Coordinates of N, CA, C and O in Angstrom, one line a residue:
X1 N 39.5 19.8 8.2 CA 38.3 19.2 7.6 C 37.1 19.7 8.4 O 37.2 19.8 9.7
X2 N 36.0 20.0 7.7 CA 34.8 20.5 8.3 C 34.1 19.4 9.1 O 34.0 18.3 8.6
X3 N 33.6 19.7 10.2 CA 32.8 18.8 11.0 C 31.3 18.9 10.5 O 30.6 19.7 10.9
X4 N 31.0 18.1 9.5 CA 29.6 18.1 9.0 C 28.8 17.0 9.6 O 29.2 15.8 9.5
X5 N 27.7 17.4 10.1 CA 26.8 16.3 10.7 C 25.7 16.1 9.6 O 25.2 17.0 9.0
X6 N 25.4 14.8 9.5 CA 24.3 14.5 8.5 C 22.9 14.9 9.1 O 22.7 14.7 10.3
X7 N 22.1 15.4 8.2 CA 20.8 15.8 8.6 C 19.9 14.6 8.7 O 19.9 13.8 7.7
X8 N 19.2 14.4 9.7 CA 18.2 13.3 9.8 C 17.1 13.5 8.9 O 16.6 14.6 8.7
X9 N 16.6 12.4 8.3 CA 15.5 12.5 7.4 C 14.5 11.3 7.6 O 15.0 10.2 7.9
X10 N 13.3 11.6 7.4 CA 12.3 10.5 7.4 C 12.0 9.9 6.1 O 11.2 9.0 5.9
X11 N 12.7 10.4 5.0 CA 12.4 10.0 3.7 C 12.7 8.5 3.4 O 11.9 7.8 2.7
X12 N 13.7 7.9 4.0 CA 13.9 6.4 3.8 C 12.7 5.6 4.2 O 12.5 4.5 3.6
X13 N 12.0 6.0 5.2 CA 10.8 5.2 5.7 C 9.8 5.2 4.6 O 9.2 4.1 4.2
X14 N 9.5 6.4 4.0 CA 8.5 6.5 2.9 C 9.0 5.8 1.7 O 8.2 5.1 1.0
X15 N 10.3 5.9 1.3 CA 10.8 5.2 0.2 C 10.7 3.7 0.4 O 10.5 2.9 -0.6
X16 N 10.9 3.2 1.6 CA 10.9 1.8 1.9 C 9.4 1.3 1.7 O 9.2 0.2 1.1
X17 N 8.5 2.0 2.3 CA 7.1 1.6 2.1 C 6.6 1.7 0.6 O 5.9 0.8 0.2
X18 N 7.1 2.7 -0.1 CA 6.8 2.8 -1.5 C 7.4 1.6 -2.3 O 6.7 1.0 -3.1
X19 N 8.6 1.2 -2.0 CA 9.2 0.1 -2.7 C 8.5 -1.2 -2.4 O 8.3 -2.0 -3.3
X20 N 8.2 -1.4 -1.1 CA 7.5 -2.6 -0.7 C 6.1 -2.7 -1.4 O 5.7 -3.8 -1.9
X21 N 5.4 -1.6 -1.4 CA 4.1 -1.6 -2.0 C 4.2 -1.7 -3.5 O 3.4 -2.4 -4.1
X22 N 5.2 -1.2 -4.1 CA 5.4 -1.3 -5.6 C 5.7 -2.8 -5.9 O 5.3 -3.3 -7.0
X23 N 6.5 -3.4 -5.1 CA 6.8 -4.8 -5.4 C 5.6 -5.7 -5.3 O 5.3 -6.5 -6.1
X24 N 4.7 -5.4 -4.2 CA 3.5 -6.2 -4.1 C 2.6 -5.9 -5.3 O 1.9 -6.8 -5.8
X25 N 2.5 -4.6 -5.7 CA 1.6 -4.3 -6.9 C 2.1 -5.0 -8.1 O 1.3 -5.5 -8.9
X26 N 3.4 -5.1 -8.3 CA 3.9 -5.7 -9.5 C 3.7 -7.2 -9.5 O 3.5 -7.9 -10.5
X27 N 3.9 -7.8 -8.3 CA 3.7 -9.3 -8.2 C 2.3 -9.7 -8.1 O 1.9 -10.7 -8.8
X28 N 1.4 -9.0 -7.3 CA 0.1 -9.5 -7.1 C -1.0 -8.8 -8.0 O -2.1 -9.4 -8.2
X29 N -0.7 -7.6 -8.5 CA -1.7 -6.9 -9.2 C -2.1 -7.6 -10.5 O -3.4 -7.8 -10.7
X30 N -1.2 -8.0 -11.4 CA -1.7 -8.8 -12.6 C -2.4 -10.1 -12.2 O -3.4 -10.4 -12.9
X31 N -2.0 -10.7 -11.2 CA -2.6 -12.0 -10.8 C -4.0 -11.7 -10.3 O -5.0 -12.5 -10.6
X32 N -4.2 -10.7 -9.5 CA -5.6 -10.3 -9.0 C -6.5 -9.9 -10.1 O -7.7 -10.3 -10.1
X33 N -6.0 -9.2 -11.1 CA -6.8 -8.8 -12.2 C -7.2 -10.0 -13.0 O -8.4 -10.2 -13.4
X34 N -6.3 -10.9 -13.2 CA -6.6 -12.1 -14.0 C -7.6 -13.0 -13.3 O -8.5 -13.5 -13.9
X35 N -7.4 -13.2 -12.0 CA -8.4 -14.0 -11.2 C -9.7 -13.4 -11.1 O -10.8 -14.0 -11.4
X36 N -9.8 -12.1 -10.6 CA -11.1 -11.5 -10.3 C -11.7 -10.9 -11.6 O -13.0 -10.8 -11.7
X37 N -10.9 -10.6 -12.6 CA -11.5 -10.0 -13.8 C -11.8 -11.0 -14.9 O -12.7 -10.8 -15.7
X38 N -11.1 -12.1 -14.9 CA -11.3 -13.1 -16.0 C -11.6 -14.5 -15.6 O -12.6 -15.1 -16.0
X39 N -10.7 -15.1 -14.7 CA -10.9 -16.5 -14.4 C -12.2 -16.8 -13.6 O -12.9 -17.7 -14.0
X40 N -12.5 -16.0 -12.6 CA -13.7 -16.2 -11.8 C -15.0 -16.0 -12.6 O -15.9 -16.8 -12.7
X41 N -15.1 -14.8 -13.3 CA -16.3 -14.6 -14.1 C -16.6 -15.5 -15.2 O -17.7 -15.9 -15.6
X42 N -15.5 -16.0 -15.8 CA -15.6 -16.9 -17.0 C -15.7 -18.4 -16.5 O -15.9 -19.2 -17.4
X43 N -15.7 -18.6 -15.2 CA -15.8 -20.0 -14.8 C -14.6 -20.9 -15.0 O -14.8 -22.1 -15.0
X44 N -13.5 -20.3 -15.1 CA -12.3 -21.1 -15.3 C -11.8 -21.7 -14.0 O -10.9 -22.6 -14.0
X45 N -12.3 -21.2 -12.8 CA -11.8 -21.7 -11.5 C -12.9 -22.6 -10.9 O -14.1 -22.5 -11.3
X46 N -12.5 -23.5 -10.0 CA -13.6 -24.2 -9.3 C -14.5 -23.3 -8.5 O -14.1 -22.2 -8.2
X47 N -15.7 -23.7 -8.3 CA -16.7 -22.8 -7.7 C -16.3 -22.2 -6.4 O -16.6 -21.1 -6.0
X48 N -15.6 -23.0 -5.5 CA -15.3 -22.6 -4.2 C -14.0 -21.7 -4.2 O -13.7 -21.1 -3.2
X49 N -13.3 -21.7 -5.3 CA -12.0 -21.0 -5.3 C -12.1 -19.5 -5.1 O -11.3 -18.9 -4.4
X50 N -13.1 -18.9 -5.7 CA -13.3 -17.4 -5.6 C -14.7 -17.1 -4.9 O -15.3 -16.1 -5.3
X51 N -15.1 -17.9 -4.0 CA -16.4 -17.7 -3.4 C -16.3 -16.7 -2.2 O -15.2 -16.5 -1.7
X52 N -17.4 -16.2 -1.8 CA -17.4 -15.3 -0.6 C -17.0 -16.0 0.6 O -16.3 -15.5 1.5
X53 N -17.4 -17.3 0.8 CA -17.1 -18.0 2.0 C -15.6 -18.3 2.0 O -15.0 -18.2 3.1
X54 N -14.9 -18.5 0.9 CA -13.5 -18.6 0.9 C -12.8 -17.4 1.3 O -11.8 -17.4 2.0
X55 N -13.2 -16.2 0.8 CA -12.6 -15.0 1.1 C -12.8 -14.7 2.6 O -11.9 -14.1 3.3
X56 N -14.0 -15.0 3.1 CA -14.3 -14.7 4.5 C -13.5 -15.6 5.4 O -13.0 -15.2 6.5
X57 N -13.3 -16.9 5.0 CA -12.4 -17.8 5.8 C -11.0 -17.3 5.8 O -10.3 -17.4 6.8
X58 N -10.5 -16.7 4.7 CA -9.2 -16.1 4.7 C -9.1 -14.9 5.7 O -8.1 -14.8 6.4
X59 N -10.1 -14.1 5.7 CA -10.2 -12.9 6.6 C -10.3 -13.3 8.0 O -10.0 -12.5 8.9
X60 N -10.8 -14.5 8.3 CA -11.0 -14.9 9.7 C -9.7 -15.5 10.3 O -9.5 -15.4 11.5
X61 N -8.8 -16.0 9.5 CA -7.6 -16.5 10.0 C -6.6 -15.4 10.3 O -6.6 -14.4 9.7
X62 N -5.7 -15.6 11.3 CA -4.8 -14.6 11.8 C -3.7 -14.3 10.6 O -3.4 -13.2 10.4
X63 N -3.3 -15.4 10.0 CA -2.3 -15.2 8.9 C -3.0 -14.5 7.7 O -2.4 -13.6 7.1
X64 N -4.2 -14.8 7.4 CA -5.0 -14.2 6.4 C -5.2 -12.7 6.7 O -5.0 -11.8 5.8
X65 N -5.5 -12.4 7.9 CA -5.7 -11.0 8.3 C -4.4 -10.2 8.2 O -4.3 -9.1 7.7
X66 N -3.3 -10.8 8.6 CA -2.0 -10.2 8.5 C -1.6 -9.9 7.0 O -1.1 -8.9 6.6
X67 N -1.9 -10.9 6.2 CA -1.6 -10.8 4.8 C -2.4 -9.7 4.1 O -1.9 -8.9 3.3
X68 N -3.7 -9.7 4.4 CA -4.6 -8.7 3.8 C -4.2 -7.3 4.3 O -4.2 -6.4 3.5
X69 N -3.9 -7.2 5.6 CA -3.5 -5.9 6.1 C -2.2 -5.4 5.5 O -2.1 -4.2 5.1
X70 N -1.3 -6.3 5.4 CA 0.0 -5.9 4.7 C -0.2 -5.5 3.3 O 0.4 -4.5 2.8
X71 N -1.0 -6.3 2.6 CA -1.3 -5.9 1.2 C -2.0 -4.6 1.0 O -1.5 -3.7 0.3
X72 N -3.0 -4.4 1.8 CA -3.8 -3.1 1.7 C -2.9 -1.9 2.1 O -2.9 -0.9 1.4
X73 N -2.2 -2.0 3.2 CA -1.5 -0.9 3.7 C -0.3 -0.5 2.9 O -0.1 0.6 2.6
X74 N 0.4 -1.5 2.4 CA 1.6 -1.2 1.5 C 1.2 -0.7 0.2 O 1.8 0.2 -0.3
X75 N 0.0 -1.1 -0.3 CA -0.4 -0.5 -1.6 C -0.9 0.9 -1.4 O -0.7 1.8 -2.2
X76 N -1.5 1.2 -0.2 CA -1.9 2.6 0.1 C -0.6 3.5 0.2 O -0.6 4.6 -0.3
X77 N 0.4 3.0 0.9 CA 1.6 3.8 1.0 C 2.3 4.0 -0.3 O 2.9 5.1 -0.6
X78 N 2.3 3.0 -1.1 CA 2.8 3.1 -2.5 C 2.1 4.2 -3.3 O 2.7 5.0 -3.9
X79 N 0.8 4.1 -3.2 CA 0.0 5.1 -4.0 C 0.2 6.5 -3.4 O 0.3 7.5 -4.2
X80 N 0.3 6.7 -2.1 CA 0.5 8.0 -1.5 C 1.8 8.6 -2.0 O 1.9 9.8 -2.3
X81 N 2.8 7.8 -1.9 CA 4.2 8.3 -2.3 C 4.2 8.6 -3.8 O 4.7 9.7 -4.2
X82 N 3.6 7.8 -4.6 CA 3.5 8.0 -6.1 C 2.7 9.3 -6.3 O 3.1 10.1 -7.2
X83 N 1.6 9.5 -5.7 CA 0.8 10.7 -5.9 C 1.5 12.0 -5.5 O 1.6 13.0 -6.1
X84 N 2.2 11.9 -4.3 CA 2.9 13.0 -3.8 C 4.0 13.5 -4.8 O 4.2 14.7 -5.1
X85 N 4.8 12.5 -5.3 CA 5.9 12.9 -6.2 C 5.4 13.2 -7.6 O 6.0 14.0 -8.3
X86 N 4.2 12.7 -8.0 CA 3.6 13.0 -9.3 C 3.1 14.5 -9.2 O 3.2 15.2 -10.2
X87 N 2.6 14.9 -8.1 CA 2.1 16.3 -7.9 C 3.3 17.2 -8.1 O 3.2 18.2 -8.8
X88 N 4.4 16.9 -7.5 CA 5.7 17.6 -7.7 C 6.1 17.7 -9.1 O 6.6 18.7 -9.6
X89 N 6.0 16.5 -9.8 CA 6.5 16.5 -11.2 C 5.6 17.3 -12.1 O 6.1 17.8 -13.1
X90 N 4.4 17.5 -11.9 CA 3.5 18.3 -12.7 C 3.5 19.8 -12.3 O 2.7 20.5 -12.8
X91 N 4.3 20.1 -11.3 CA 4.4 21.5 -11.0 C 3.6 22.0 -9.8 O 3.5 23.1 -9.5
X92 N 2.9 21.0 -9.1 CA 2.1 21.4 -7.9 C 3.0 21.1 -6.7 O 3.2 19.9 -6.4
X93 N 3.5 22.2 -6.1 CA 4.3 22.0 -5.0 C 3.5 22.3 -3.7 O 3.5 23.5 -3.3
X94 N 2.9 21.3 -3.2 CA 2.0 21.5 -2.1 C 2.7 21.6 -0.8 O 2.1 22.1 0.2
X95 N 3.9 21.2 -0.7 CA 4.7 21.3 0.5 C 4.1 20.4 1.6 O 3.6 19.3 1.4
X96 N 4.1 20.9 2.8 CA 3.7 20.1 3.9 C 2.2 19.7 3.9 O 1.8 18.6 4.4
X97 N 1.4 20.5 3.2 CA 0.0 20.2 3.1 C -0.2 19.0 2.2 O -1.0 18.1 2.6
X98 N 0.4 19.0 1.1 CA 0.3 17.8 0.2 C 0.9 16.6 0.8 O 0.3 15.5 0.7
X99 N 1.9 16.7 1.5 CA 2.5 15.6 2.2 C 1.6 15.1 3.3 O 1.4 13.9 3.4
X100 N 1.0 16.0 4.0 CA 0.1 15.6 5.1 C -1.2 14.9 4.5 O -1.7 13.9 5.1
X101 N -1.7 15.4 3.4 CA -2.9 14.8 2.8 C -2.6 13.4 2.2 O -3.4 12.5 2.4
X102 N -1.5 13.3 1.4 CA -1.3 12.0 0.8 C -0.9 11.0 1.8 O -1.5 9.9 1.8
X103 N 0.1 11.3 2.6 CA 0.5 10.3 3.6 C -0.5 10.1 4.7 O -0.6 9.1 5.3
X104 N -1.3 11.2 5.0 CA -2.4 11.1 6.0 C -3.5 10.1 5.5 O -4.0 9.4 6.4
X105 N -3.8 10.2 4.2 CA -4.8 9.3 3.7 C -4.3 7.8 3.8 O -5.0 6.9 4.2
X106 N -3.0 7.6 3.5 CA -2.4 6.3 3.6 C -2.4 5.8 5.1 O -2.8 4.6 5.3
X107 N -2.1 6.7 6.0 CA -2.1 6.3 7.4 C -3.5 6.0 7.9 O -3.7 5.0 8.6
X108 N -4.5 6.8 7.5 CA -5.8 6.6 7.9 C -6.4 5.3 7.3 O -7.1 4.5 8.0
X109 N -6.0 5.0 6.0 CA -6.5 3.8 5.4 C -5.8 2.6 6.0 O -6.5 1.5 6.2
X110 N -4.6 2.7 6.5 CA -3.9 1.6 7.1 C -4.6 1.3 8.5 O -4.8 0.1 8.8
X111 N -4.9 2.4 9.2 CA -5.6 2.1 10.5 C -7.0 1.6 10.3 O -7.5 0.8 11.1
X112 N -7.7 2.1 9.3 CA -9.0 1.7 9.0 C -9.0 0.2 8.6 O -9.9 -0.6 9.0
X113 N -8.1 -0.2 7.8 CA -8.0 -1.6 7.4 C -7.7 -2.5 8.6 O -8.3 -3.6 8.8
X114 N -6.8 -2.0 9.5 CA -6.5 -2.8 10.7 C -7.8 -2.9 11.6 O -8.0 -4.0 12.1
X115 N -8.5 -1.8 11.7 CA -9.7 -1.9 12.6 C -10.8 -2.8 12.0 O -11.4 -3.6 12.7
X116 N -11.0 -2.7 10.6 CA -12.0 -3.5 10.0 C -11.6 -5.0 10.0 O -12.5 -5.9 10.2
X117 N -10.3 -5.3 9.8 CA -9.9 -6.7 9.9 C -10.0 -7.2 11.3 O -10.3 -8.4 11.5
X118 N -9.8 -6.4 12.3 CA -9.9 -6.8 13.7 C -11.4 -7.1 14.1 O -11.7 -7.9 14.9
X119 N -12.3 -6.4 13.4 CA -13.7 -6.7 13.7 C -14.3 -7.9 13.0 O -15.4 -8.4 13.4
X120 N -13.6 -8.4 12.0 CA -14.1 -9.6 11.3 C -13.9 -10.8 12.2 O -12.9 -11.1 12.8

């Protein structure tokens, strides 16, 4: 029997971030569209429910910051992975450059979100 060693890969990390971001997009995306696109502008919610002060209070709390950072970063990683593989599907094989650009933007956005939430 041949002694075959498995090759290490970083792909499971990106697929995990993609899956988590996709789950959040599927669960919270329609709800956010309904709240911010229809319920709040049409006055179906109480006045304080979608106010700036309410959103700011959420961003001031530690749990709110963690939730916002998780939501923003996972959606960015989901989008990066989707864009990278969509480029491959349409015949654009960017290789390491495309990977660095897509995942680099997601990493930069994740760090920017962390910094901005820390400043609030």
